[in-house]
C-alpha cells in the first residue's frame, strides 16, 4: 500500500502533535506546519495527499492558505476551527475546503473522515 502523507497545520503545537501521533498510529506519514506560510513551503517540497488546516493562525490564516493551495493543487483539505457559526463553515467550504470540523473535535471522527476521503480519492484515480 502506498504511504499517505498528511500535512497537519495549526499554531497550537499540542494539537499538531496529538493529531500526528494518532495518524502515525493509523499508518499515515505526517508533516507538521505551524502557520500557512510554513504549510505552503512544505507543500512545495513534499508530496502531500491530504491537509488538515486550522483557520486562525499567525502570518497566514487557513482561508488564505486554502485559496493559495487551490490555485495550484487539488489536494483534499479538512479545515479545523474554533469558528463554528454556519457562515464560517459555509465560507470555509466555499473557499475550497473539502470538509470542515469544528473545535473541539473528536479524533475518531477526524480519522474516519480522513479514511473516507482517501478511499474516495483512490476510486477517482
Coordinates of N, CA, C and O in Angstrom, one line a residue:
X1 N 0.8 -1.2 0.0 CA 0.0 0.0 0.0 C 0.9 1.3 0.0 O 1.9 1.3 0.7
X2 N 0.5 2.2 -0.8 CA 1.2 3.5 -0.9 C 1.2 4.3 0.5 O 0.1 4.3 1.1
X3 N 2.3 4.9 0.8 CA 2.3 5.7 2.0 C 1.6 7.0 1.8 O 1.8 7.6 0.7
X4 N 0.7 7.3 2.7 CA -0.1 8.5 2.5 C 0.5 9.6 3.5 O 0.6 9.4 4.7
X5 N 0.8 10.7 2.9 CA 1.4 11.8 3.6 C 0.3 12.9 3.9 O -0.3 13.4 3.0
X6 N 0.2 13.2 5.2 CA -0.8 14.2 5.7 C -0.1 15.3 6.3 O 0.7 15.1 7.2
X7 N -0.4 16.5 5.8 CA 0.2 17.7 6.4 C -0.8 18.3 7.5 O -2.0 18.5 7.2
X8 N -0.3 18.4 8.7 CA -1.1 18.9 9.8 C -0.6 20.4 10.1 O 0.5 20.5 10.4
X9 N -1.6 21.3 10.0 CA -1.2 22.7 10.2 C -2.1 23.4 11.2 O -3.3 23.5 11.1
X10 N -1.4 23.8 12.3 CA -2.1 24.5 13.4 C -1.1 25.3 14.2 O 0.1 24.7 14.4
X11 N -1.4 26.4 14.7 CA -0.4 27.2 15.5 C -0.3 26.6 16.9 O 0.7 26.9 17.6
X12 N -1.2 25.7 17.3 CA -1.1 25.1 18.6 C -0.4 23.8 18.4 O -0.9 22.8 17.9
X13 N 0.9 23.8 18.9 CA 1.8 22.6 18.7 C 1.2 21.4 19.4 O 1.5 20.2 18.9
X14 N 0.5 21.5 20.5 CA -0.1 20.3 21.2 C -1.1 19.7 20.3 O -1.2 18.4 20.2
X15 N -1.9 20.5 19.6 CA -2.9 19.9 18.7 C -2.2 19.2 17.5 O -2.6 18.0 17.2
X16 N -1.2 19.8 17.0 CA -0.5 19.2 15.9 C 0.1 17.9 16.3 O 0.0 16.9 15.6
X17 N 0.8 17.9 17.5 CA 1.4 16.7 18.0 C 0.4 15.6 18.2 O 0.7 14.4 17.9
X18 N -0.7 15.9 18.8 CA -1.7 14.9 19.1 C -2.3 14.3 17.9 O -2.5 13.1 17.7
X19 N -2.6 15.1 16.9 CA -3.1 14.6 15.6 C -2.1 13.8 14.9 O -2.4 12.7 14.4
X20 N -0.9 14.2 14.9 CA 0.2 13.5 14.2 C 0.4 12.1 14.9 O 0.6 11.1 14.2
X21 N 0.4 12.1 16.2 CA 0.6 10.8 16.9 C -0.5 9.8 16.5 O -0.2 8.7 16.3
X22 N -1.7 10.3 16.5 CA -2.9 9.5 16.2 C -2.7 9.0 14.7 O -2.9 7.8 14.5
X23 N -2.5 9.9 13.8 CA -2.4 9.5 12.4 C -1.2 8.5 12.1 O -1.4 7.6 11.4
X24 N -0.1 8.7 12.8 CA 1.0 7.8 12.6 C 0.7 6.4 13.2 O 1.1 5.4 12.6
X25 N -0.1 6.4 14.2 CA -0.6 5.1 14.8 C -1.5 4.3 13.8 O -1.6 3.1 13.9
X26 N -2.1 5.1 12.9 CA -3.0 4.6 11.9 C -2.3 4.2 10.6 O -2.9 3.8 9.6
X27 N -0.9 4.5 10.6 CA -0.1 4.1 9.4 C 0.2 5.3 8.4 O 0.8 5.0 7.4
X28 N -0.3 6.5 8.7 CA 0.0 7.6 7.9 C 1.3 8.2 8.2 O 1.8 8.1 9.4
X29 N 2.0 8.8 7.2 CA 3.1 9.7 7.5 C 2.7 11.1 7.7 O 1.8 11.5 6.9
X30 N 3.2 11.8 8.6 CA 2.7 13.2 8.9 C 3.9 14.2 8.7 O 5.0 13.9 8.9
X31 N 3.4 15.4 8.2 CA 4.3 16.5 8.1 C 3.6 17.6 9.0 O 2.4 17.7 9.1
X32 N 4.5 18.5 9.6 CA 3.9 19.5 10.5 C 4.3 20.9 10.1 O 5.4 21.1 9.6
X33 N 3.3 21.8 10.2 CA 3.5 23.2 10.0 C 2.7 23.9 11.0 O 1.7 23.5 11.5
X34 N 3.1 25.2 11.3 CA 2.5 25.9 12.4 C 1.9 27.2 11.9 O 1.4 28.0 12.7
X35 N 1.9 27.5 10.6 CA 1.2 28.6 10.0 C 1.1 28.3 8.5 O 1.7 27.4 8.0
X36 N 0.3 29.2 7.9 CA 0.0 28.9 6.5 C 1.3 29.1 5.6 O 1.4 28.4 4.6
X37 N 2.2 30.0 5.9 CA 3.4 30.1 5.1 C 4.3 28.9 5.2 O 4.8 28.4 4.2
X38 N 4.4 28.3 6.4 CA 5.2 27.1 6.5 C 4.5 25.9 5.7 O 5.1 25.1 5.1
X39 N 3.2 25.9 5.8 CA 2.4 24.9 5.0 C 2.7 24.9 3.5 O 2.9 23.9 2.9
X40 N 2.7 26.1 3.0 CA 3.0 26.3 1.5 C 4.4 25.8 1.2 O 4.6 25.1 0.2
X41 N 5.3 26.2 2.1 CA 6.7 25.7 1.8 C 6.8 24.2 1.9 O 7.5 23.6 1.0
X42 N 6.2 23.6 2.8 CA 6.2 22.1 2.9 C 5.5 21.5 1.7 O 6.0 20.5 1.1
X43 N 4.4 22.1 1.3 CA 3.7 21.5 0.1 C 4.6 21.6 -1.2 O 4.6 20.7 -2.0
X44 N 5.4 22.7 -1.3 CA 6.3 22.8 -2.4 C 7.5 21.9 -2.4 O 8.1 21.7 -3.4
X45 N 7.8 21.3 -1.3 CA 9.0 20.4 -1.1 C 8.6 19.0 -0.9 O 9.5 18.1 -0.9
X46 N 7.3 18.6 -0.8 CA 7.0 17.3 -0.4 C 5.7 16.9 -1.2 O 4.9 17.7 -1.6
X47 N 5.5 15.6 -1.3 CA 4.2 15.0 -1.8 C 3.3 14.9 -0.6 O 3.6 14.3 0.4
X48 N 2.2 15.6 -0.8 CA 1.2 15.6 0.3 C -0.1 15.2 -0.3 O -0.6 15.6 -1.3
X49 N -0.8 14.2 0.4 CA -2.0 13.6 -0.1 C -3.3 14.2 0.6 O -4.4 14.1 0.0
X50 N -3.1 14.9 1.7 CA -4.3 15.4 2.4 C -3.7 16.5 3.4 O -2.6 16.3 3.9
X51 N -4.5 17.5 3.6 CA -4.1 18.6 4.5 C -5.2 18.8 5.6 O -6.4 18.9 5.3
X52 N -4.7 18.9 6.9 CA -5.6 19.3 8.0 C -5.1 20.6 8.4 O -4.0 20.8 8.7
X53 N -6.0 21.6 8.3 CA -5.6 23.0 8.4 C -6.5 23.8 9.3 O -7.7 23.9 9.1
X54 N -5.9 24.5 10.3 CA -6.6 25.4 11.2 C -6.8 26.7 10.4 O -6.1 27.0 9.5
X55 N -7.9 27.4 10.8 CA -8.2 28.7 10.2 C -7.4 29.8 10.8 O -6.8 30.6 10.1
X56 N -7.5 30.0 12.1 CA -6.9 31.1 12.8 C -5.5 30.8 13.2 O -5.2 30.2 14.2
X57 N -4.6 31.4 12.4 CA -3.1 31.2 12.6 C -2.4 32.5 12.3 O -2.9 33.3 11.5
X58 N -1.2 32.7 12.9 CA -0.4 33.9 12.6 C 0.2 33.8 11.2 O 0.2 32.7 10.6
X59 N 0.7 34.9 10.7 CA 1.4 35.0 9.4 C 0.5 34.8 8.2 O 0.5 35.7 7.3
X60 N -0.2 33.7 8.1 CA -1.1 33.5 7.0 C -2.2 32.5 7.5 O -1.9 31.4 7.9
X61 N -3.4 33.0 7.5 CA -4.5 32.2 8.1 C -4.9 31.0 7.1 O -4.4 31.0 6.0
X62 N -5.7 30.2 7.6 CA -6.1 29.0 6.9 C -6.9 29.2 5.7 O -6.8 28.5 4.7
X63 N -7.8 30.2 5.7 CA -8.6 30.5 4.5 C -7.7 31.0 3.3 O -7.9 30.6 2.2
X64 N -6.8 31.9 3.6 CA -5.8 32.4 2.6 C -5.0 31.3 2.1 O -4.8 31.1 0.9
X65 N -4.6 30.4 3.0 CA -3.8 29.2 2.6 C -4.6 28.3 1.7 O -4.0 27.8 0.7
X66 N -5.8 28.1 2.1 CA -6.7 27.2 1.3 C -6.8 27.8 -0.2 O -6.6 27.0 -1.1
X67 N -7.0 29.1 -0.3 CA -7.1 29.7 -1.6 C -5.8 29.5 -2.4 O -5.9 29.2 -3.6
X68 N -4.7 29.7 -1.8 CA -3.4 29.6 -2.5 C -3.2 28.2 -2.9 O -2.7 27.9 -4.0
X69 N -3.5 27.2 -2.1 CA -3.4 25.8 -2.4 C -4.3 25.5 -3.6 O -3.8 24.8 -4.6
X70 N -5.5 25.9 -3.6 CA -6.5 25.6 -4.6 C -6.1 26.2 -6.0 O -6.4 25.7 -7.0
X71 N -5.3 27.3 -6.0 CA -4.8 27.9 -7.2 C -3.8 27.0 -7.9 O -3.6 27.1 -9.1
X72 N -3.2 26.0 -7.2 CA -2.1 25.2 -7.7 C -2.4 23.7 -7.6 O -1.9 23.0 -8.5
X73 N -3.1 23.3 -6.6 CA -3.2 21.8 -6.4 C -4.6 21.4 -6.0 O -5.4 22.2 -5.5
X74 N -4.9 20.2 -6.2 CA -6.2 19.6 -5.9 C -6.0 18.5 -4.8 O -6.2 17.4 -5.0
X75 N -5.6 19.0 -3.6 CA -5.3 18.1 -2.5 C -6.5 18.3 -1.6 O -6.9 19.4 -1.3
X76 N -7.0 17.2 -1.0 CA -8.1 17.3 0.0 C -7.7 18.1 1.2 O -6.6 17.9 1.7
X77 N -8.6 19.0 1.6 CA -8.3 19.9 2.7 C -9.4 19.8 3.7 O -10.6 20.0 3.4
X78 N -9.1 19.5 5.0 CA -10.0 19.5 6.1 C -9.7 20.7 6.9 O -8.6 20.8 7.5
X79 N -10.6 21.6 7.1 CA -10.4 22.7 8.0 C -10.8 22.4 9.4 O -11.9 21.7 9.6
X80 N -10.0 22.8 10.4 CA -10.4 22.6 11.8 C -10.5 24.1 12.3 O -9.6 24.9 12.0
X81 N -11.5 24.4 13.0 CA -11.6 25.7 13.5 C -12.5 25.8 14.7 O -13.5 25.1 14.9
X82 N -12.1 26.8 15.6 CA -13.0 27.2 16.7 C -14.2 28.0 16.2 O -15.1 28.3 17.0
X83 N -14.1 28.5 15.0 CA -15.2 29.3 14.4 C -16.3 28.3 14.0 O -16.1 27.4 13.1
X84 N -17.4 28.3 14.7 CA -18.5 27.3 14.5 C -19.8 27.8 13.9 O -20.7 27.1 13.8
X85 N -19.8 29.1 13.6 CA -21.1 29.7 13.0 C -21.3 29.1 11.6 O -20.3 28.8 10.9
X86 N -22.5 28.9 11.3 CA -22.8 28.4 9.9 C -22.1 29.2 8.9 O -21.6 28.6 7.9
X87 N -22.1 30.5 9.0 CA -21.5 31.4 8.0 C -20.0 31.1 7.9 O -19.4 31.1 6.8
X88 N -19.3 30.8 9.0 CA -17.9 30.4 8.9 C -17.7 29.1 8.2 O -16.7 29.0 7.4
X89 N -18.5 28.1 8.5 CA -18.4 26.8 7.8 C -18.7 27.0 6.3 O -17.9 26.5 5.5
X90 N -19.7 27.7 5.9 CA -20.0 27.9 4.5 C -18.9 28.6 3.8 O -18.5 28.3 2.7
X91 N -18.3 29.7 4.5 CA -17.2 30.4 3.9 C -16.0 29.5 3.7 O -15.4 29.4 2.6
X92 N -15.6 28.7 4.7 CA -14.5 27.7 4.5 C -14.7 26.7 3.4 O -13.8 26.5 2.6
X93 N -15.9 26.2 3.3 CA -16.2 25.2 2.2 C -16.2 25.9 0.8 O -15.7 25.4 -0.1
X94 N -16.8 27.1 0.8 CA -16.8 27.8 -0.5 C -15.5 28.3 -1.0 O -15.3 28.5 -2.2
X95 N -14.5 28.4 -0.1 CA -13.2 28.8 -0.5 C -12.3 27.7 -0.9 O -11.1 27.8 -1.2
X96 N -12.9 26.5 -0.9 CA -12.1 25.3 -1.4 C -11.9 24.2 -0.5 O -11.3 23.2 -0.9
X97 N -12.3 24.3 0.8 CA -12.1 23.1 1.7 C -13.0 22.0 1.3 O -14.1 22.2 0.8
X98 N -12.6 20.8 1.6 CA -13.4 19.6 1.3 C -14.3 19.2 2.5 O -15.3 18.6 2.3
X99 N -13.8 19.6 3.7 CA -14.6 19.4 4.9 C -14.2 20.4 5.9 O -13.2 21.1 5.8
X100 N -15.1 20.5 6.9 CA -14.9 21.5 8.0 C -15.3 20.8 9.3 O -16.4 20.3 9.4
X101 N -14.4 20.8 10.2 CA -14.6 20.2 11.5 C -14.4 21.2 12.6 O -13.4 21.8 12.8
X102 N -15.5 21.5 13.4 CA -15.4 22.5 14.5 C -14.6 22.0 15.6 O -14.6 20.8 15.9
X103 N -13.8 22.9 16.3 CA -13.1 22.5 17.5 C -14.1 22.8 18.7 O -14.8 23.8 18.6
X104 N -14.0 22.1 19.8 CA -13.2 20.9 19.9 C -13.8 19.7 19.0 O -14.9 19.7 18.7
X105 N -12.9 18.9 18.7 CA -13.3 17.8 17.7 C -12.9 16.4 18.3 O -12.1 16.3 19.1
X106 N -13.6 15.4 17.7 CA -13.3 14.1 18.1 C -12.2 13.5 17.2 O -12.3 13.6 15.9
X107 N -11.2 12.9 17.8 CA -10.2 12.3 17.0 C -10.7 11.1 16.1 O -10.3 10.9 15.0
X108 N -11.7 10.4 16.7 CA -12.3 9.3 15.9 C -13.0 9.8 14.7 O -12.9 9.2 13.6
X109 N -13.7 10.9 14.8 CA -14.4 11.5 13.6 C -13.4 11.9 12.6 O -13.5 11.7 11.4
X110 N -12.3 12.6 13.1 CA -11.3 13.1 12.2 C -10.7 11.9 11.4 O -10.6 12.0 10.2
X111 N -10.3 10.9 12.1 CA -9.7 9.8 11.4 C -10.6 9.1 10.4 O -10.2 8.7 9.3
X112 N -11.9 9.0 10.8 CA -12.9 8.4 9.9 C -13.1 9.2 8.6 O -13.1 8.7 7.5
X113 N -13.1 10.5 8.8 CA -13.3 11.4 7.6 C -12.0 11.3 6.7 O -12.2 11.3 5.5
X114 N -10.9 11.2 7.3 CA -9.6 11.1 6.5 C -9.7 9.7 5.7 O -9.4 9.7 4.5
X115 N -10.1 8.7 6.4 CA -10.1 7.4 5.7 C -11.1 7.4 4.6 O -10.9 6.9 3.5
X116 N -12.3 8.0 4.8 CA -13.3 8.2 3.8 C -12.8 9.0 2.6 O -13.0 8.6 1.4
X117 N -12.1 10.1 2.9 CA -11.6 10.9 1.8 C -10.5 10.2 1.0 O -10.5 10.3 -0.2
X118 N -9.7 9.5 1.6 CA -8.6 8.8 0.9 C -9.2 7.6 0.1 O -8.7 7.4 -1.0
X119 N -10.2 7.0 0.6 CA -10.8 5.9 -0.1 C -11.5 6.4 -1.4 O -11.4 5.9 -2.5
X120 N -12.2 7.6 -1.2 CA -12.9 8.2 -2.3 C -11.9 8.6 -3.4 O -12.1 8.4 -4.6
X121 N -10.8 9.2 -3.0 CA -9.7 9.7 -3.9 C -9.1 8.5 -4.7 O -8.8 8.6 -5.9
X122 N -8.9 7.4 -4.0 CA -8.3 6.2 -4.7 C -9.3 5.7 -5.8 O -8.8 5.3 -6.8
X123 N -10.6 5.8 -5.5 CA -11.5 5.3 -6.5 C -11.6 6.3 -7.7 O -12.0 5.9 -8.8
X124 N -11.3 7.5 -7.4 CA -11.4 8.5 -8.5 C -10.2 8.5 -9.4 O -10.2 9.0 -10.5
X125 N -9.0 7.9 -8.9 CA -7.8 7.9 -9.7 C -7.8 6.8 -10.7 O -8.4 5.9 -10.7

